[in-house]
PDB file of C-alpha atoms in Angstrom:
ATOM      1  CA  UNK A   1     108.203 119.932  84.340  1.00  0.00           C
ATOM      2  CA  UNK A   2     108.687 121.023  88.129  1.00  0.00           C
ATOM      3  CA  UNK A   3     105.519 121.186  90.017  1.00  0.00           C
ATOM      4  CA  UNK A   4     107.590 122.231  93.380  1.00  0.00           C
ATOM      5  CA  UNK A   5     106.036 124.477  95.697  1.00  0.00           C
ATOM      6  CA  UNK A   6     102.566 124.297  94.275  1.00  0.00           C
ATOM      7  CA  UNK A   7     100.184 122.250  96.705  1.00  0.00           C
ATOM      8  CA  UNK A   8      96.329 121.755  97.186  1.00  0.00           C
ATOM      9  CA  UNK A   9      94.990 121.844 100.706  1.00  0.00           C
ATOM     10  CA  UNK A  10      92.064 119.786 101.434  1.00  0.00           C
ATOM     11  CA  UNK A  11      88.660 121.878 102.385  1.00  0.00           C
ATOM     12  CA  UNK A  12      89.669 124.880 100.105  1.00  0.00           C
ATOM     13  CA  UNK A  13      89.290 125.252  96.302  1.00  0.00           C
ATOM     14  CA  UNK A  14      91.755 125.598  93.862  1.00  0.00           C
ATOM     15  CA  UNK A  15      95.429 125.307  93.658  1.00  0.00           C
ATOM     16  CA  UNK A  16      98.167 127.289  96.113  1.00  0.00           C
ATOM     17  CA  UNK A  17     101.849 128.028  95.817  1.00  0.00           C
ATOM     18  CA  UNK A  18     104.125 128.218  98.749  1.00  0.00           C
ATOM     19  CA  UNK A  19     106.225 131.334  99.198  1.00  0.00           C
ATOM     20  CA  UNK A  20     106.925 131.392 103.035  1.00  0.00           C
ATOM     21  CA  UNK A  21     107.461 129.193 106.147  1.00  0.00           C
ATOM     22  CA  UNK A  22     106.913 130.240 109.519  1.00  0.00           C
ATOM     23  CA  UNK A  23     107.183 127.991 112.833  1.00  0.00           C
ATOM     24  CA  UNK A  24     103.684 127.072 112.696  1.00  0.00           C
ATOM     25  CA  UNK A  25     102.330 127.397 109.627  1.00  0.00           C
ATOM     26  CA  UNK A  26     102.978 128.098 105.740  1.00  0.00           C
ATOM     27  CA  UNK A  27     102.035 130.677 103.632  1.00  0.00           C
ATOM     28  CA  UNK A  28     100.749 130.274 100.362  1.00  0.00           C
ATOM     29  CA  UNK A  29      99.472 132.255  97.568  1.00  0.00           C
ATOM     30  CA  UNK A  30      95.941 131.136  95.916  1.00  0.00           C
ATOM     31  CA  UNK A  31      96.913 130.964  92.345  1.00  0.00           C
ATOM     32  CA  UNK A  32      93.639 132.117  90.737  1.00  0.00           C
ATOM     33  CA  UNK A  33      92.704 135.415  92.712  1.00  0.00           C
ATOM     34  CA  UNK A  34      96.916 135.772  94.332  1.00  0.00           C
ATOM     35  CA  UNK A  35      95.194 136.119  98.102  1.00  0.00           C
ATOM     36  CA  UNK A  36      97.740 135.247 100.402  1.00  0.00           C
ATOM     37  CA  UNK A  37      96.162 133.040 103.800  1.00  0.00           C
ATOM     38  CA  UNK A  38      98.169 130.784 106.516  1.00  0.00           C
ATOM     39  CA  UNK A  39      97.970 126.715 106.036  1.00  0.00           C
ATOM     40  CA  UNK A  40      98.112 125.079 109.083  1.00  0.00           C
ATOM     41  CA  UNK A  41      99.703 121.591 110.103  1.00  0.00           C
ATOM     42  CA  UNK A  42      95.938 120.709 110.938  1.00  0.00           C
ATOM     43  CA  UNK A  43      95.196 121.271 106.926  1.00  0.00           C
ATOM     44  CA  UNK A  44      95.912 118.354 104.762  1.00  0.00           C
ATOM     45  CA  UNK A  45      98.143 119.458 102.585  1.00  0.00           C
ATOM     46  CA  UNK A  46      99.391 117.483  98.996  1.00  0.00           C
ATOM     47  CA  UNK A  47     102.274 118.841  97.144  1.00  0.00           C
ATOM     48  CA  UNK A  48     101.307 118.297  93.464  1.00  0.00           C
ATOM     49  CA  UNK A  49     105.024 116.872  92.891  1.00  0.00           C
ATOM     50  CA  UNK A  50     104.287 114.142  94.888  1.00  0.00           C
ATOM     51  CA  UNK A  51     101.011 112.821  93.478  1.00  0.00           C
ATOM     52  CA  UNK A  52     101.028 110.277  90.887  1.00  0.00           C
ATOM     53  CA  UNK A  53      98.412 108.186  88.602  1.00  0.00           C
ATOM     54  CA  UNK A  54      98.370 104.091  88.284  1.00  0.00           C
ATOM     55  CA  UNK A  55      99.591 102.039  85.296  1.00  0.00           C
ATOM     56  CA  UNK A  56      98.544  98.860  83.990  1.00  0.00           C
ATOM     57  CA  UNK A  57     101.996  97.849  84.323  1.00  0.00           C
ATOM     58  CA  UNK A  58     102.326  98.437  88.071  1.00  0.00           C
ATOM     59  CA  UNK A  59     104.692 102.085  87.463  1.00  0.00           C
ATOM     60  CA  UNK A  60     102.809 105.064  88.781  1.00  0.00           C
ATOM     61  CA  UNK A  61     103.014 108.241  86.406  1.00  0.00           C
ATOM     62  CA  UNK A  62     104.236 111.424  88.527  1.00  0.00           C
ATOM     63  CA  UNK A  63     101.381 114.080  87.598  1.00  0.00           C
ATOM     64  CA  UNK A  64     104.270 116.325  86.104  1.00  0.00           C
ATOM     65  CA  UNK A  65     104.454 113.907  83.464  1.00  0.00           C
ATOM     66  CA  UNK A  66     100.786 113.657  82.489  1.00  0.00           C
ATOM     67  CA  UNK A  67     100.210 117.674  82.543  1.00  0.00           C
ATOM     68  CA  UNK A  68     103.630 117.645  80.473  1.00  0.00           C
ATOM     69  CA  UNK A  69     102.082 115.231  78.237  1.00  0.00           C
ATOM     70  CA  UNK A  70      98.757 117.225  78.527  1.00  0.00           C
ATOM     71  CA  UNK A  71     100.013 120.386  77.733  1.00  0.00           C
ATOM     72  CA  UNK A  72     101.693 119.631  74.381  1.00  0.00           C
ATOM     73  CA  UNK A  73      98.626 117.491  73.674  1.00  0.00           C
ATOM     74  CA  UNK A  74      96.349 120.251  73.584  1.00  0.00           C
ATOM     75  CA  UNK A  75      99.258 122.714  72.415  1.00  0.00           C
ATOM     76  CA  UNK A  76      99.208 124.708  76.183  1.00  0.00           C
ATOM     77  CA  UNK A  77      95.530 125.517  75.645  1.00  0.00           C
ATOM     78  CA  UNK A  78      92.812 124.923  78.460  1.00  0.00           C
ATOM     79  CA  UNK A  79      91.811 122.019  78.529  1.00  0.00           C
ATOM     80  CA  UNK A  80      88.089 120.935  79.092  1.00  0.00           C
ATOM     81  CA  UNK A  81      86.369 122.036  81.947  1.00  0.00           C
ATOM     82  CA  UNK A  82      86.075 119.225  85.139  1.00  0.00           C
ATOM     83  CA  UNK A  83      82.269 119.770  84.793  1.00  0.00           C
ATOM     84  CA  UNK A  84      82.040 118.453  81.176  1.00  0.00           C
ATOM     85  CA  UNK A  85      80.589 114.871  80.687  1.00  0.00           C
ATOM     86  CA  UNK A  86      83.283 112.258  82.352  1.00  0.00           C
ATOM     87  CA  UNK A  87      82.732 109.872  78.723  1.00  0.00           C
ATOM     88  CA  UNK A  88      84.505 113.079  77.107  1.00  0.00           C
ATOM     89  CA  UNK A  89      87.433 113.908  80.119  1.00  0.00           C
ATOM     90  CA  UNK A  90      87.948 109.572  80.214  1.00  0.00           C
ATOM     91  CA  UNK A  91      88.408 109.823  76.607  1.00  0.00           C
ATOM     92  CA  UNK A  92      91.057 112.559  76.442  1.00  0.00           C
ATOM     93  CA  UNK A  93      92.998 111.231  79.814  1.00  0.00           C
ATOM     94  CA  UNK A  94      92.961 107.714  77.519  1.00  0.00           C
ATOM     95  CA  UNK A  95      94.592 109.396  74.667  1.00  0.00           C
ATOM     96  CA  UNK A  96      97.550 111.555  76.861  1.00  0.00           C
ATOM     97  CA  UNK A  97      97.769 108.142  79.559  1.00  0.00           C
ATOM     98  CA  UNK A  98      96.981 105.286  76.951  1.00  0.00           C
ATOM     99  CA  UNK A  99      98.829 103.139  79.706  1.00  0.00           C
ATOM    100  CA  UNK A 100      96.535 104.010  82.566  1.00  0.00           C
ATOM    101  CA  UNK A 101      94.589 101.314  85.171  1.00  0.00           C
ATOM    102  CA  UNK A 102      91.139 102.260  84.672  1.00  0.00           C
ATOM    103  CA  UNK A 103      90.207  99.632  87.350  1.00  0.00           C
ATOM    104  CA  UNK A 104      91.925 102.379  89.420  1.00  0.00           C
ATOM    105  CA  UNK A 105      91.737 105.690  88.652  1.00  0.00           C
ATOM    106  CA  UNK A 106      88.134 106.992  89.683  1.00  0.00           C
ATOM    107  CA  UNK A 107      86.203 109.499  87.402  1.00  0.00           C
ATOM    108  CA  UNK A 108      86.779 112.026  90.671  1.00  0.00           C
ATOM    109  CA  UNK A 109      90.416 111.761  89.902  1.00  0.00           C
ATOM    110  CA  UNK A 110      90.370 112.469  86.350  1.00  0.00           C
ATOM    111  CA  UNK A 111      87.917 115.329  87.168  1.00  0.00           C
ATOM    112  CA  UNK A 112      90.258 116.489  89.586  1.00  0.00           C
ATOM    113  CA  UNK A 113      93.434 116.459  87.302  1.00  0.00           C
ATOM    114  CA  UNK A 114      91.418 118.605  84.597  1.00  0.00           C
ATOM    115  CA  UNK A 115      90.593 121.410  86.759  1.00  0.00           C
ATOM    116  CA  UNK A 116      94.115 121.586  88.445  1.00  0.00           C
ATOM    117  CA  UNK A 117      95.515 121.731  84.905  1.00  0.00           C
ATOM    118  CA  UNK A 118      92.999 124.082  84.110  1.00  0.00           C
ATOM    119  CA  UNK A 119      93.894 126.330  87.076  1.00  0.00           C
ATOM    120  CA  UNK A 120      97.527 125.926  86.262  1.00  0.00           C
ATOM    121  CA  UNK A 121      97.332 127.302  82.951  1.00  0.00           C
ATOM    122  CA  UNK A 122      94.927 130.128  83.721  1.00  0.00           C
ATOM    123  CA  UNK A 123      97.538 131.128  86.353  1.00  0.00           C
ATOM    124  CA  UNK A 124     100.412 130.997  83.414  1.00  0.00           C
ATOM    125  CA  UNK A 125     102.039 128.564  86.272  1.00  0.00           C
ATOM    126  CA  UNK A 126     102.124 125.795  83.552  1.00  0.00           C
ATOM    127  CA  UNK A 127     103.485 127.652  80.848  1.00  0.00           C
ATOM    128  CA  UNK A 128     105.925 129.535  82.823  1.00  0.00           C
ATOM    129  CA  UNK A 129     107.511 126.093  84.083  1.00  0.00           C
ATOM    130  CA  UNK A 130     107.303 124.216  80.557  1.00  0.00           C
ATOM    131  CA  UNK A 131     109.111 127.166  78.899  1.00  0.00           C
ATOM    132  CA  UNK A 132     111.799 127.218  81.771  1.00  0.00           C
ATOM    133  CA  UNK A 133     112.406 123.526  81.563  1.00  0.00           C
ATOM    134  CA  UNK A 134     112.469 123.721  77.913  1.00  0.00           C
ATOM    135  CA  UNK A 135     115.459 126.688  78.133  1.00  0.00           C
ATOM    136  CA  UNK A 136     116.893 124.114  80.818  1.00  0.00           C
ATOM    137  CA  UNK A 137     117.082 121.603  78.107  1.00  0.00           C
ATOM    138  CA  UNK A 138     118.736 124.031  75.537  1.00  0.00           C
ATOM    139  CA  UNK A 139     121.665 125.122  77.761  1.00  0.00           C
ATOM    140  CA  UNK A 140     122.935 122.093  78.645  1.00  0.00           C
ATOM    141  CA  UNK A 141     122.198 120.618  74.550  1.00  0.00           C
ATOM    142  CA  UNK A 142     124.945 123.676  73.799  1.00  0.00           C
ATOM    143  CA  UNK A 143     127.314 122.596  76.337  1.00  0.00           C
TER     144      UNK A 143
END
């Protein structure tokens, strides 16, 4: 799954996807309510393609993966809401991650990853890129 141009910007809620540049800024799209604002180099920005979870065996898991993993997991449902109690969100993340360092992956993470997924899939984002990567993968399987 391709998680390009969707990003979170630190001090705002939810989830944003880039669709212009300008000299000093980008702008983005909110993907819940489609309002379009500026982000500014002073924002700290992180690109969801670019964040990944620890392993036990030293490999960090690209968060593609996991929502990949995720999403067929719960059959591209919601899944449960960041708010729930963390004994229930730990066990689900064990269950898609069974590899997973729980020395080092704090309960703000895993509540974090839930309500990005969450906001993906209300936004038909994560659907919308499963179902292209899976017509990806059935071109080139007829070639």
């Amino acid at each position: 799954m391709d998680l390009t141009g969707i990003i979170s910007i630190s001090g705002k809620p939810g989830l944003y996807k880039v669709i212009a540049q300008s000299p000093k800024s980008i702008i983005v799209e909110n993907l819940a309510d489609g309002k379009k604002t500026p982000a500014f180099a002073s924002h700290k920005i992180s690109a969801l393609e670019d964040i990944t979870m620890y392993t036990k065996d030293g490999d960090d898991k690209p968060l593609k993966d996991i929502y990949a993993d995720l999403f067929n997991h719960l059959s591209g449902k919601e899944g449960p809401s960041h708010k729930d109690k963390m004994d229930d969100l730990r066990s689900l993340f064990n269950t898609v991650m069974p590899d997973n360092d729980e020395e080092m992956i704090f309960d703000s993470d895993i509540r974090k990853m839930f309500q990005w997924y969450n906001i993906l899939i209300a936004s038909g984002t994560l659907e919308e890129r499963m179902n292209a990567e899976a017509e990806t993968a059935d071109a080139s399987e007829e070639e």
